[in-house]
Short mmCIF file of C-alpha atoms in Angstrom, two decimals:
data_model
loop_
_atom_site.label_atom_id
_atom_site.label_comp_id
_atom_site.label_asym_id
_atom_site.label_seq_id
_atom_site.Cartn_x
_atom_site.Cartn_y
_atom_site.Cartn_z
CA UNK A 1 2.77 -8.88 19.62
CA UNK A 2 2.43 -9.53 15.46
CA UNK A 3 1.78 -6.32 14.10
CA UNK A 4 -0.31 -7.41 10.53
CA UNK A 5 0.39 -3.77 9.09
CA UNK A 6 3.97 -4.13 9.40
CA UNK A 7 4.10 -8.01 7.90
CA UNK A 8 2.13 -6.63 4.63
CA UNK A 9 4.31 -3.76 4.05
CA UNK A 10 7.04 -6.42 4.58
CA UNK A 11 5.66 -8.14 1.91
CA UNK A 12 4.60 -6.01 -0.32
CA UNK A 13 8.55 -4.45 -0.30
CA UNK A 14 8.32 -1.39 -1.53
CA UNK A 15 11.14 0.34 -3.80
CA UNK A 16 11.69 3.94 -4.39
CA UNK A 17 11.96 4.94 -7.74
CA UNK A 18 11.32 8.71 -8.32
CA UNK A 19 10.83 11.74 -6.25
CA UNK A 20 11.07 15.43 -7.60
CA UNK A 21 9.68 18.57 -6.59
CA UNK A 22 6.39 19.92 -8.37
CA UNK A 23 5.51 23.79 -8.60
CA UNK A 24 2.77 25.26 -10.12
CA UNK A 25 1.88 29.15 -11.25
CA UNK A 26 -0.83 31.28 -12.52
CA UNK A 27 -3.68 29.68 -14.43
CA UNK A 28 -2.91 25.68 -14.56
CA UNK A 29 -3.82 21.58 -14.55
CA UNK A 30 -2.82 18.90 -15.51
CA UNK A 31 -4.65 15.52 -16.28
CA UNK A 32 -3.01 12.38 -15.35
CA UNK A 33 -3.64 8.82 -16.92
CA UNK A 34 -3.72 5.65 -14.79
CA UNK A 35 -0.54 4.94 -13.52
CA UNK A 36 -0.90 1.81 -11.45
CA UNK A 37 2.21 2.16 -9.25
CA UNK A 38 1.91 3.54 -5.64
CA UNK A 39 2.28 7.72 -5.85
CA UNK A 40 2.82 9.99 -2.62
CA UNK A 41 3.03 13.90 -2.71
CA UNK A 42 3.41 16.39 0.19
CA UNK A 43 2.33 20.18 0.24
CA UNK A 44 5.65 22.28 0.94
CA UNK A 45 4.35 25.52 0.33
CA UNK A 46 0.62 27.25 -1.12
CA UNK A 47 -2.03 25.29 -1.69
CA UNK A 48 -3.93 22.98 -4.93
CA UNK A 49 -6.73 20.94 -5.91
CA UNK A 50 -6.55 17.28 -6.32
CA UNK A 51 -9.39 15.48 -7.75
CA UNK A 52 -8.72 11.37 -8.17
CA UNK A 53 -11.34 9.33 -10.33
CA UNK A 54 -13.79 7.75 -7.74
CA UNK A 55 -12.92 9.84 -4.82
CA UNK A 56 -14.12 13.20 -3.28
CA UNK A 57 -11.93 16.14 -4.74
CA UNK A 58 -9.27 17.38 -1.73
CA UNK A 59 -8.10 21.12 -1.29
CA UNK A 60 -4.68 20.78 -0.37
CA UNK A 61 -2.91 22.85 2.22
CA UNK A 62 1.02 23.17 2.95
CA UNK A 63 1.47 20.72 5.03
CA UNK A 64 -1.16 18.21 3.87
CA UNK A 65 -0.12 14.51 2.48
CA UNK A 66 -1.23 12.30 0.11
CA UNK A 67 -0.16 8.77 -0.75
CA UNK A 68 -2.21 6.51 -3.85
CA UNK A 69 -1.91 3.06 -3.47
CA UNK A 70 -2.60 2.36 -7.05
CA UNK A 71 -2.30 5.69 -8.61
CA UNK A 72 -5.83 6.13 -10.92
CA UNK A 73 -5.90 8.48 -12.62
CA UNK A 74 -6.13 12.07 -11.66
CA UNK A 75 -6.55 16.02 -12.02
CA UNK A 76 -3.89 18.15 -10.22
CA UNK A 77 -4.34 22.09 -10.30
CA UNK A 78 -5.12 25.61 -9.17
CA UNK A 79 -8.33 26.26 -7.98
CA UNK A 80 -9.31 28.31 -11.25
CA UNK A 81 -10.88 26.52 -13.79
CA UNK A 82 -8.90 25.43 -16.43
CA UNK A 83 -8.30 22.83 -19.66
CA UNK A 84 -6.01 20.27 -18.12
CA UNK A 85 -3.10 19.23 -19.68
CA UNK A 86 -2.92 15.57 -20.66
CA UNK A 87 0.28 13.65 -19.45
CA UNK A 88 0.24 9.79 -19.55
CA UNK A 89 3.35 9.09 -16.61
CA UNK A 90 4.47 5.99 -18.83
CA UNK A 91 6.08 7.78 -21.39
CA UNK A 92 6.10 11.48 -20.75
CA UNK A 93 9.52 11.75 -20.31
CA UNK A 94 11.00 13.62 -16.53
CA UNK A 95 12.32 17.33 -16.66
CA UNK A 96 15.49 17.86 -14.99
CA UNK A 97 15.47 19.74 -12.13
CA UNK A 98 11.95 20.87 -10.61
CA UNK A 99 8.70 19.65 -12.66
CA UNK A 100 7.05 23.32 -13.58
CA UNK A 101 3.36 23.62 -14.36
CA UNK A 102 1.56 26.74 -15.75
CA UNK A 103 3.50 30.00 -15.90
CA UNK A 104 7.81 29.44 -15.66
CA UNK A 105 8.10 32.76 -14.89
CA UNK A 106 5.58 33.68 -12.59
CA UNK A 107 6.25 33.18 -8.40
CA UNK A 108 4.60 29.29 -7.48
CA UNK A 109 1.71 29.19 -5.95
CA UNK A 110 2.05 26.04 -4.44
CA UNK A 111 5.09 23.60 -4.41
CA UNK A 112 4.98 19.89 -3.37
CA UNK A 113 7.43 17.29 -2.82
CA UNK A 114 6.13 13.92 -5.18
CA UNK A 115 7.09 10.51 -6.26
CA UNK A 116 6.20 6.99 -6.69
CA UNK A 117 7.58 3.75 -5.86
CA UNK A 118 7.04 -0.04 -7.39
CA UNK A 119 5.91 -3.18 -5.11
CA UNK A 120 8.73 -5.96 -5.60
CA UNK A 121 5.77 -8.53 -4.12
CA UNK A 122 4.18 -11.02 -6.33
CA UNK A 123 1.14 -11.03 -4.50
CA UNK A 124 0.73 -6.67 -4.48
CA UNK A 125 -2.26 -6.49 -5.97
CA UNK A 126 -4.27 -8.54 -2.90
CA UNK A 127 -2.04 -6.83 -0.72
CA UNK A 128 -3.29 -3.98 -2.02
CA UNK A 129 -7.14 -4.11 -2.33
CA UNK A 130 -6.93 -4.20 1.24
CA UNK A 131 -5.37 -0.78 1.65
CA UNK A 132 -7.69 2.59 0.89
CA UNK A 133 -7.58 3.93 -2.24
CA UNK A 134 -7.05 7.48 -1.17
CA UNK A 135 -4.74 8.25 1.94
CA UNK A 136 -4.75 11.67 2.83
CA UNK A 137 -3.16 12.85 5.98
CA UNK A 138 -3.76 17.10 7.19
CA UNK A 139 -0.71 18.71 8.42
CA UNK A 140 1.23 15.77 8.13
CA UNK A 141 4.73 17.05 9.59
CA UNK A 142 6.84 13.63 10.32
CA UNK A 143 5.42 12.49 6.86
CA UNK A 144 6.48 15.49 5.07
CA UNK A 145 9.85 15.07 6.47
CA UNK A 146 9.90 11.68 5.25
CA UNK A 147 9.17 13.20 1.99
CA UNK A 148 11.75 15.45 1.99
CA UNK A 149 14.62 12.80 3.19
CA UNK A 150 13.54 10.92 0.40
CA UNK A 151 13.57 13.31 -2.30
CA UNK A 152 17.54 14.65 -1.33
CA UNK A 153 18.63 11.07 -0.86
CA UNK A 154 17.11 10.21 -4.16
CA UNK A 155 18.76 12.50 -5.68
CA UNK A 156 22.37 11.72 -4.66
CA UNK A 157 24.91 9.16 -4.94
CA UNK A 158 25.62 8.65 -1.50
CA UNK A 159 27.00 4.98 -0.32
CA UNK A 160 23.93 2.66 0.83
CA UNK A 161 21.69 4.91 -1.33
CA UNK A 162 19.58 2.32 -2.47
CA UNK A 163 19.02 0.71 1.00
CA UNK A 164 18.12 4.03 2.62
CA UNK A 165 15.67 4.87 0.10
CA UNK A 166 14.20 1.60 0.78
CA UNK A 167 13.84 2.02 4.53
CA UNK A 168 12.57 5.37 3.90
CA UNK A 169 9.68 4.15 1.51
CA UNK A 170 8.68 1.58 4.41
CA UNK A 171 8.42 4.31 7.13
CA UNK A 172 6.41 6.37 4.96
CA UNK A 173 4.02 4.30 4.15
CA UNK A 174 3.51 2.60 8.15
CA UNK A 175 3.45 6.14 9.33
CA UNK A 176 0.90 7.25 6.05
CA UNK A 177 -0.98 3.97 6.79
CA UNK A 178 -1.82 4.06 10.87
CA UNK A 179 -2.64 7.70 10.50
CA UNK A 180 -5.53 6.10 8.34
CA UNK A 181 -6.32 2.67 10.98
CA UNK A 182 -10.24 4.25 12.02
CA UNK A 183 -13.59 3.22 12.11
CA UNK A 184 -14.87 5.52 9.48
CA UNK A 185 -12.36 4.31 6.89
CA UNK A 186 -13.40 2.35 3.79
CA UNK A 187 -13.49 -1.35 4.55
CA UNK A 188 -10.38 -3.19 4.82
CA UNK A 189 -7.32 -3.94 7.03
CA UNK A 190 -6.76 -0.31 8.29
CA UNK A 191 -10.31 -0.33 9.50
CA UNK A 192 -10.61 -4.34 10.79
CA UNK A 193 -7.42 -2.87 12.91
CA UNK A 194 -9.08 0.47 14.35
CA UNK A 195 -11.73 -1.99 15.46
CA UNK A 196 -10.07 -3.44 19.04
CA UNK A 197 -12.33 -7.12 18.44
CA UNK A 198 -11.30 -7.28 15.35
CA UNK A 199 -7.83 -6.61 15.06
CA UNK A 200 -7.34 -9.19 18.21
CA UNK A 201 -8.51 -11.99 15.22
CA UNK A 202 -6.40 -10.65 12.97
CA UNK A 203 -3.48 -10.39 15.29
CA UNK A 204 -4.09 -13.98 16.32
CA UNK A 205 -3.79 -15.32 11.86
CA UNK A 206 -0.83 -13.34 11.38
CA UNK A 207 0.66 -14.60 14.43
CA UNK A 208 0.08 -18.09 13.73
CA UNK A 209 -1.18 -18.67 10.07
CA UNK A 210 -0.08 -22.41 10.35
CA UNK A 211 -3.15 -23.28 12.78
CA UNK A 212 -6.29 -24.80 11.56
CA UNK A 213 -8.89 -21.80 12.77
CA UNK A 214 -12.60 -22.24 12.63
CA UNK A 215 -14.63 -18.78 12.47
CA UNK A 216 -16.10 -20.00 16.18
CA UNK A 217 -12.40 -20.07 17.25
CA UNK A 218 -10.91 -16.34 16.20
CA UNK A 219 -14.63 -14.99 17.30
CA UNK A 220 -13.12 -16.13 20.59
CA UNK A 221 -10.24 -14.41 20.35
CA UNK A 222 -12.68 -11.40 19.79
CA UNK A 223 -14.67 -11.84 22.37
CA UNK A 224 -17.49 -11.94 20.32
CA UNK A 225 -20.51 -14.84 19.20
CA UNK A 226 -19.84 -16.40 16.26
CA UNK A 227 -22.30 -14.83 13.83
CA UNK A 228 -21.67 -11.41 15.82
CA UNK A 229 -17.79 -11.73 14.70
CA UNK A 230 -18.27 -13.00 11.16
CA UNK A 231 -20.78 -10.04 9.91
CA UNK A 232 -18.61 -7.40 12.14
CA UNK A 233 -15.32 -9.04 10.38
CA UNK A 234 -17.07 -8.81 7.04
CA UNK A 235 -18.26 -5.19 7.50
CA UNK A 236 -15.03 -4.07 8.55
CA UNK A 237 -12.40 -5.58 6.48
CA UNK A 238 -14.46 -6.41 3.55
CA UNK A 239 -13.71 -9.86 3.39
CA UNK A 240 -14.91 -13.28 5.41
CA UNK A 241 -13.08 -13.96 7.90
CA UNK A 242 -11.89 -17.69 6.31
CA UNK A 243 -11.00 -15.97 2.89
CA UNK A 244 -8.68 -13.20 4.44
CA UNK A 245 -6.80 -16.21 6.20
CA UNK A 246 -6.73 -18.31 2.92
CA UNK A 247 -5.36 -15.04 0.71
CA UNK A 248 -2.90 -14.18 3.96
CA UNK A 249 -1.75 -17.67 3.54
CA UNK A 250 -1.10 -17.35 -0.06
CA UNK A 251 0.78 -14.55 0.34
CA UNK A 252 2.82 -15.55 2.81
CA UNK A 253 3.55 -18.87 0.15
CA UNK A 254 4.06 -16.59 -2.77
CA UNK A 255 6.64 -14.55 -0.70
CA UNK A 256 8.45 -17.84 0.15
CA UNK A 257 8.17 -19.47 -3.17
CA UNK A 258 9.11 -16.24 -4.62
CA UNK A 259 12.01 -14.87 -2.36
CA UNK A 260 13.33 -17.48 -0.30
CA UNK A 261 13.76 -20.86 -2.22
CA UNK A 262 11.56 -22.58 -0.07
CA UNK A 263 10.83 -26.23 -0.79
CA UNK A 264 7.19 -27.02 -1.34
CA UNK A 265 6.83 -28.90 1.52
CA UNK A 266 8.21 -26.51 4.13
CA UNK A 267 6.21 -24.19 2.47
CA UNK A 268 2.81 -26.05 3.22
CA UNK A 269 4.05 -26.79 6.95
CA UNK A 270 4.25 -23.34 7.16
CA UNK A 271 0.70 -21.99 6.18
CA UNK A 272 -1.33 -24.77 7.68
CA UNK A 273 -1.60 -27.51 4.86
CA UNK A 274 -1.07 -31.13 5.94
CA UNK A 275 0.72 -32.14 2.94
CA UNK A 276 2.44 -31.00 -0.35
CA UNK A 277 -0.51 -32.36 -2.29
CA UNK A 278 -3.13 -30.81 -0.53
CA UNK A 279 -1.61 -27.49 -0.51
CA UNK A 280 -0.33 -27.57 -4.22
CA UNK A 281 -4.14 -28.22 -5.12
CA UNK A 282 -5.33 -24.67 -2.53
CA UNK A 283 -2.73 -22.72 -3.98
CA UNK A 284 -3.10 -23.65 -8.20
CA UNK A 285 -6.78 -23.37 -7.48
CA UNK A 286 -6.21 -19.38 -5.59
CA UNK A 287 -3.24 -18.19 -8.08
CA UNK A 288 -3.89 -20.48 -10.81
CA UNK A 289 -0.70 -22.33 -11.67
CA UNK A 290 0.73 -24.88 -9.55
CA UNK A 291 3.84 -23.92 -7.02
CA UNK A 292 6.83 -25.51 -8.62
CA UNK A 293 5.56 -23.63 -12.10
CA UNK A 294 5.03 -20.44 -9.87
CA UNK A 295 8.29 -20.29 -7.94
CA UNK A 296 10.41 -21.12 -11.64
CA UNK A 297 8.49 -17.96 -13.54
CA UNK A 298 9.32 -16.02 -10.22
CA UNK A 299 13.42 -16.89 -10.45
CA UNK A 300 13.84 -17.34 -13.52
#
C-alpha cells in the first residue's frame, strides 16, 4: 500500500543541521525572528511557555514536543512576564556548549533538547503548506528519544555521521507527523489522511499519479458521490481534489528533473502527460520556467 506521508517526506529530504541543548533560569524570554527553516524542540526537564505568531500560546511540560514546519517567528520563556530578548537565528552567532537563557548561575528551570534542519527539495514550500503549522505532541517519549539520538550524533564525528543524522531527521518527522493525522487538525494532508474516504483517494494518486483521474473516478475510490467527495476533499485537505494531483505531479517532476537526470520525456510518461510538449506547457505554466531551464538552474 503507497503511504503519501512517507513519499512527501521522501521528497521533501530533510537534512540535519543543528541541535543543542537549551536551558533557561530565573526571570527570562527570548524573541525570535522568522526563521523559515523547519525547527523541533523537546522538553527534557521543567517546564516553559511557547507562544508562535498565529497560533494559540502552549505551556510546555517535560516530556512535551514541538516541531515548526516553517519556523515563524516566536516567544520562548518562563511563565513570568518579562521583556524578551531579541535574537534574529540568521546571524546570532551559536554558543558552544549548552545555549543559556536568563540567570548562568542560577539551577534551570526547564531544559530542552532543540534544532532545525533544511529541506534539500525544490518543491518544499508546496510540500509544505500542506503540513500544520504548529505540531505539538504531549509526552512525546519515542520522539524525545529521537531528539536526543540526534543531538549526541550531531555532535560527534562518528563514521556515517551524516547519513545517520539524515535517517534520524526522517523518523522524527513521520513519527511527529502521524501523531498529528486527525480530524480536528487544520486542513491539509495530515487531516485528508485521518479521514478513511479520503485518504483511500489520496492513496489511489500517489499510487498511480501517471493515470488520467476524473473527480467522479477517485470519489469512487472513496466510496462517496461525486459532489459529496469533492466538498469533503476540499474541506479536509484544503485543496480540490484535481489541483492536489496537478501540484503532486509537479513535485514528483521537480524531484526527477532535479535529482535524477531524467529526460523530459520519461519525465511526462511518468506523471500522466501524453507528450513532452504538452507537459512542458503544464509544468512552465505551474513553476513558471520551462523544464530543460528548470532542471539546468537545479544542477548547475
Amino acid at each position: 500500500m503507497v503511504d503519501p506521508l512517507s513519499e512527501i517526506i521522501t521528497l521533501l529530504r530533510p537534512r540535519a543541521v543543528f541541535t543543542k541543548g537549551i536551558s533557561g533560569a530565573g526571570r527570562w524570554g527570548v524573541r525570535h525572528s522568522s526563521f523559515g527553516h523547519p525547527s523541533f524542540c523537546a522538553v527534557v526537564e521543567g517546564a516553559c511557555r511557547l507562544a508562535v505568531d498565529g497560533q494559540p500560546a502552549l505551556a510546555l511540560e517535560a516530556g512535551d514536543f514541538v516541531l515548526l514546519p516553517t519556523t515563524p517567528g516566536f516567544t520562548l520563556s518562563g511563565f513570568e512576564p518579562v521583556v524578551a530578548e531579541l535574537i534574529d537565528p540568521r546571524i546570532t552567532p551559536s554558543p558552544e556548549g549548552e545555549i543559556r537563557h536568563g540567570a548562568v548561575g542560577e539551577a534551570a528551570s526547564v531544559r530542552l533538547l532543540g534544532g532545525y534542519f533544511v529541506f534539500d527539495s525544490g518543491d518544499a514550500e508546496l510540500l509544505v503548506s500542506l503540513l500544520p503549522a504548529q505540531v505539538h505532541v504531549p509526552s512525546a517519549g519515542r520522539l524525545s528519544t529521537l531528539v536526543r539520538l540526534l543531538t549526541e550524533e550531531a555532535g560527534e564525528q562518528w563514521p556515517g555521521r551524516d547519513l545517520v543524522l539524515t535517517r534520524l531527521v526522517e523518523v522524527l518527522l513521520v513519527e511527529a507527523l502521524r501523531l498529528t493525522q486527525r480530524p480536528d487538525a487544520p486542513p491539509g494532508l495530515l487531516r485528508g489522511l485521518a479521514d478513511i474516504r479520503i485518504s483511500e483517494a489520496i492513496r489511489h494518486m500517489h499510487g498511480d499519479p501517471a493515470r488520467p483521474w476524473t473527480v467522479a473516478q477517485l470519489a469512487k475510490t472513496a466510496a462517496l458521490s461525486r459532489s459529496g467527495f469533492f466538498e469533503r476533499f476540499l474541506r479536509n485537505v484544503g485543496l480540490p481534489p484535481m489541483e492536489y494531483l496537478l501540484s503532486w505531479r509537479m513535485a514528483i517532476a521537480k524531484d526527477l528533473l532535479r535529482h535524477h537526470k531524467t529526460s523530459i520525456a520519461e519525465v511526462a510518461e511518468r506523471v500522466g502527460y501524453g507528450s513532452a510538449s504538452t507537459f512542458s506547457t503544464a509544468f512552465r505554466r505551474h513553476v513558471g520556467q520551462s523544464p530543460g531551464r528548470y532542471a539546468a538552474a537545479a544542477t548547475g
